[in-house]
PDB file of C-alpha atoms in Angstrom:
ATOM      1  CA  UNK M   1       1.170   2.572  23.041  1.00 69.00           C
ATOM      2  CA  UNK M   2      -0.222  -0.474  21.272  1.00 69.00           C
ATOM      3  CA  UNK M   3      -0.495  -2.463  24.485  1.00 75.00           C
ATOM      4  CA  UNK M   4      -2.404   0.381  26.037  1.00 79.00           C
ATOM      5  CA  UNK M   5      -4.827   0.377  23.169  1.00 73.00           C
ATOM      6  CA  UNK M   6      -5.286  -3.370  23.153  1.00 72.00           C
ATOM      7  CA  UNK M   7      -6.112  -3.337  26.896  1.00 76.00           C
ATOM      8  CA  UNK M   8      -9.013  -1.024  26.119  1.00 79.00           C
ATOM      9  CA  UNK M   9     -10.499  -3.492  23.696  1.00 78.00           C
ATOM     10  CA  UNK M  10     -13.083  -5.777  25.196  1.00 78.00           C
ATOM     11  CA  UNK M  11     -12.457  -9.496  25.231  1.00 78.00           C
ATOM     12  CA  UNK M  12     -15.217 -10.509  22.882  1.00 80.00           C
ATOM     13  CA  UNK M  13     -14.080  -7.918  20.377  1.00 76.00           C
ATOM     14  CA  UNK M  14     -10.472  -9.037  20.635  1.00 72.00           C
ATOM     15  CA  UNK M  15     -11.592 -12.677  20.151  1.00 75.00           C
ATOM     16  CA  UNK M  16     -12.956 -11.729  16.718  1.00 77.00           C
ATOM     17  CA  UNK M  17      -9.594 -10.340  15.595  1.00 74.00           C
ATOM     18  CA  UNK M  18      -7.931 -13.234  13.860  1.00 71.00           C
ATOM     19  CA  UNK M  19      -4.768 -11.521  12.675  1.00 74.00           C
ATOM     20  CA  UNK M  20      -2.413  -9.530  14.909  1.00 75.00           C
ATOM     21  CA  UNK M  21       0.433  -7.911  12.994  1.00 81.00           C
ATOM     22  CA  UNK M  22       3.106  -5.447  14.000  1.00 87.00           C
ATOM     23  CA  UNK M  23       4.017  -3.072  11.158  1.00 89.00           C
ATOM     24  CA  UNK M  24       6.900  -0.588  11.341  1.00 92.00           C
ATOM     25  CA  UNK M  25       6.057   3.087  11.342  1.00 91.00           C
ATOM     26  CA  UNK M  26       6.499   4.734   7.931  1.00 88.00           C
ATOM     27  CA  UNK M  27       7.780   8.288   7.789  1.00 86.00           C
ATOM     28  CA  UNK M  28       5.502  10.891   6.346  1.00 85.00           C
ATOM     29  CA  UNK M  29       8.241  11.992   3.885  1.00 81.00           C
ATOM     30  CA  UNK M  30       8.334   8.500   2.326  1.00 79.00           C
ATOM     31  CA  UNK M  31       4.594   8.468   1.810  1.00 80.00           C
ATOM     32  CA  UNK M  32       4.292  11.967   0.471  1.00 78.00           C
ATOM     33  CA  UNK M  33       7.433  12.143  -1.649  1.00 70.00           C
ATOM     34  CA  UNK M  34       7.316  11.828  -5.436  1.00 73.00           C
ATOM     35  CA  UNK M  35       7.364   8.074  -5.989  1.00 69.00           C
ATOM     36  CA  UNK M  36       8.868   6.502  -8.987  1.00 74.00           C
ATOM     37  CA  UNK M  37       6.121   4.388 -10.450  1.00 79.00           C
ATOM     38  CA  UNK M  38       4.064   3.959 -13.566  1.00 85.00           C
ATOM     39  CA  UNK M  39       2.542   7.079 -15.025  1.00 87.00           C
ATOM     40  CA  UNK M  40      -1.157   7.365 -15.657  1.00 91.00           C
ATOM     41  CA  UNK M  41      -0.438   7.189 -19.359  1.00 94.00           C
ATOM     42  CA  UNK M  42       1.443   3.889 -18.963  1.00 93.00           C
ATOM     43  CA  UNK M  43      -1.359   2.316 -16.937  1.00 95.00           C
ATOM     44  CA  UNK M  44      -3.908   3.621 -19.444  1.00 97.00           C
ATOM     45  CA  UNK M  45      -1.988   1.932 -22.241  1.00 97.00           C
ATOM     46  CA  UNK M  46      -1.940  -1.361 -20.381  1.00 96.00           C
ATOM     47  CA  UNK M  47      -5.642  -1.146 -19.693  1.00 95.00           C
ATOM     48  CA  UNK M  48      -6.353  -0.368 -23.392  1.00 95.00           C
ATOM     49  CA  UNK M  49      -4.198  -3.238 -24.517  1.00 95.00           C
ATOM     50  CA  UNK M  50      -6.034  -5.624 -22.033  1.00 91.00           C
ATOM     51  CA  UNK M  51      -9.410  -4.456 -23.309  1.00 89.00           C
ATOM     52  CA  UNK M  52      -8.351  -4.920 -26.921  1.00 91.00           C
ATOM     53  CA  UNK M  53      -7.316  -8.450 -26.118  1.00 89.00           C
ATOM     54  CA  UNK M  54     -10.677  -9.105 -24.490  1.00 85.00           C
ATOM     55  CA  UNK M  55     -12.539  -7.703 -27.578  1.00 85.00           C
ATOM     56  CA  UNK M  56     -10.602 -10.277 -29.694  1.00 86.00           C
ATOM     57  CA  UNK M  57     -11.247 -13.039 -27.229  1.00 81.00           C
ATOM     58  CA  UNK M  58     -14.906 -12.403 -27.062  1.00 80.00           C
ATOM     59  CA  UNK M  59     -15.474 -11.472 -30.620  1.00 82.00           C
ATOM     60  CA  UNK M  60     -17.709 -14.477 -31.232  1.00 78.00           C
ATOM     61  CA  UNK M  61     -19.398 -14.485 -27.802  1.00 73.00           C
ATOM     62  CA  UNK M  62     -22.974 -13.387 -27.711  1.00 67.00           C
ATOM     63  CA  UNK M  63     -23.180 -11.790 -24.263  1.00 74.00           C
ATOM     64  CA  UNK M  64     -19.600 -11.786 -22.985  1.00 76.00           C
ATOM     65  CA  UNK M  65     -17.344  -8.685 -22.848  1.00 78.00           C
ATOM     66  CA  UNK M  66     -15.311  -9.664 -19.854  1.00 80.00           C
ATOM     67  CA  UNK M  67     -14.225 -12.686 -17.912  1.00 80.00           C
ATOM     68  CA  UNK M  68     -17.046 -12.197 -15.361  1.00 83.00           C
ATOM     69  CA  UNK M  69     -19.608 -12.701 -18.191  1.00 82.00           C
ATOM     70  CA  UNK M  70     -18.325 -16.073 -19.151  1.00 80.00           C
ATOM     71  CA  UNK M  71     -20.089 -19.339 -18.425  1.00 79.00           C
ATOM     72  CA  UNK M  72     -18.203 -22.274 -16.800  1.00 81.00           C
ATOM     73  CA  UNK M  73     -17.937 -24.107 -20.162  1.00 78.00           C
ATOM     74  CA  UNK M  74     -16.334 -21.007 -21.781  1.00 73.00           C
ATOM     75  CA  UNK M  75     -13.801 -20.717 -18.984  1.00 72.00           C
ATOM     76  CA  UNK M  76     -12.562 -24.283 -19.537  1.00 72.00           C
ATOM     77  CA  UNK M  77     -12.084 -23.783 -23.328  1.00 70.00           C
ATOM     78  CA  UNK M  78      -8.487 -23.194 -24.314  1.00 65.00           C
ATOM     79  CA  UNK M  79      -7.784 -19.776 -25.714  1.00 62.00           C
ATOM     80  CA  UNK M  80      -5.646 -19.029 -28.690  1.00 57.00           C
TER      81      UNK M  80
END
């Protein structure tokens, strides 16, 4: 089936595909079943903790509330 599909792709288009990877088929049951993972509440707690750390980290910063707001000099400063 894959070979049939690849034969329909034009040469120039196929040349632009750098990665060719075979992946095994995943059963629908595995995708749709109740997965054991972190609950939304657990993830929310992690996010809130990270934001609290950032508030402490940037308490003295004038315009920074996240890493993306930092200047290069601030990135290089060691954090406590």
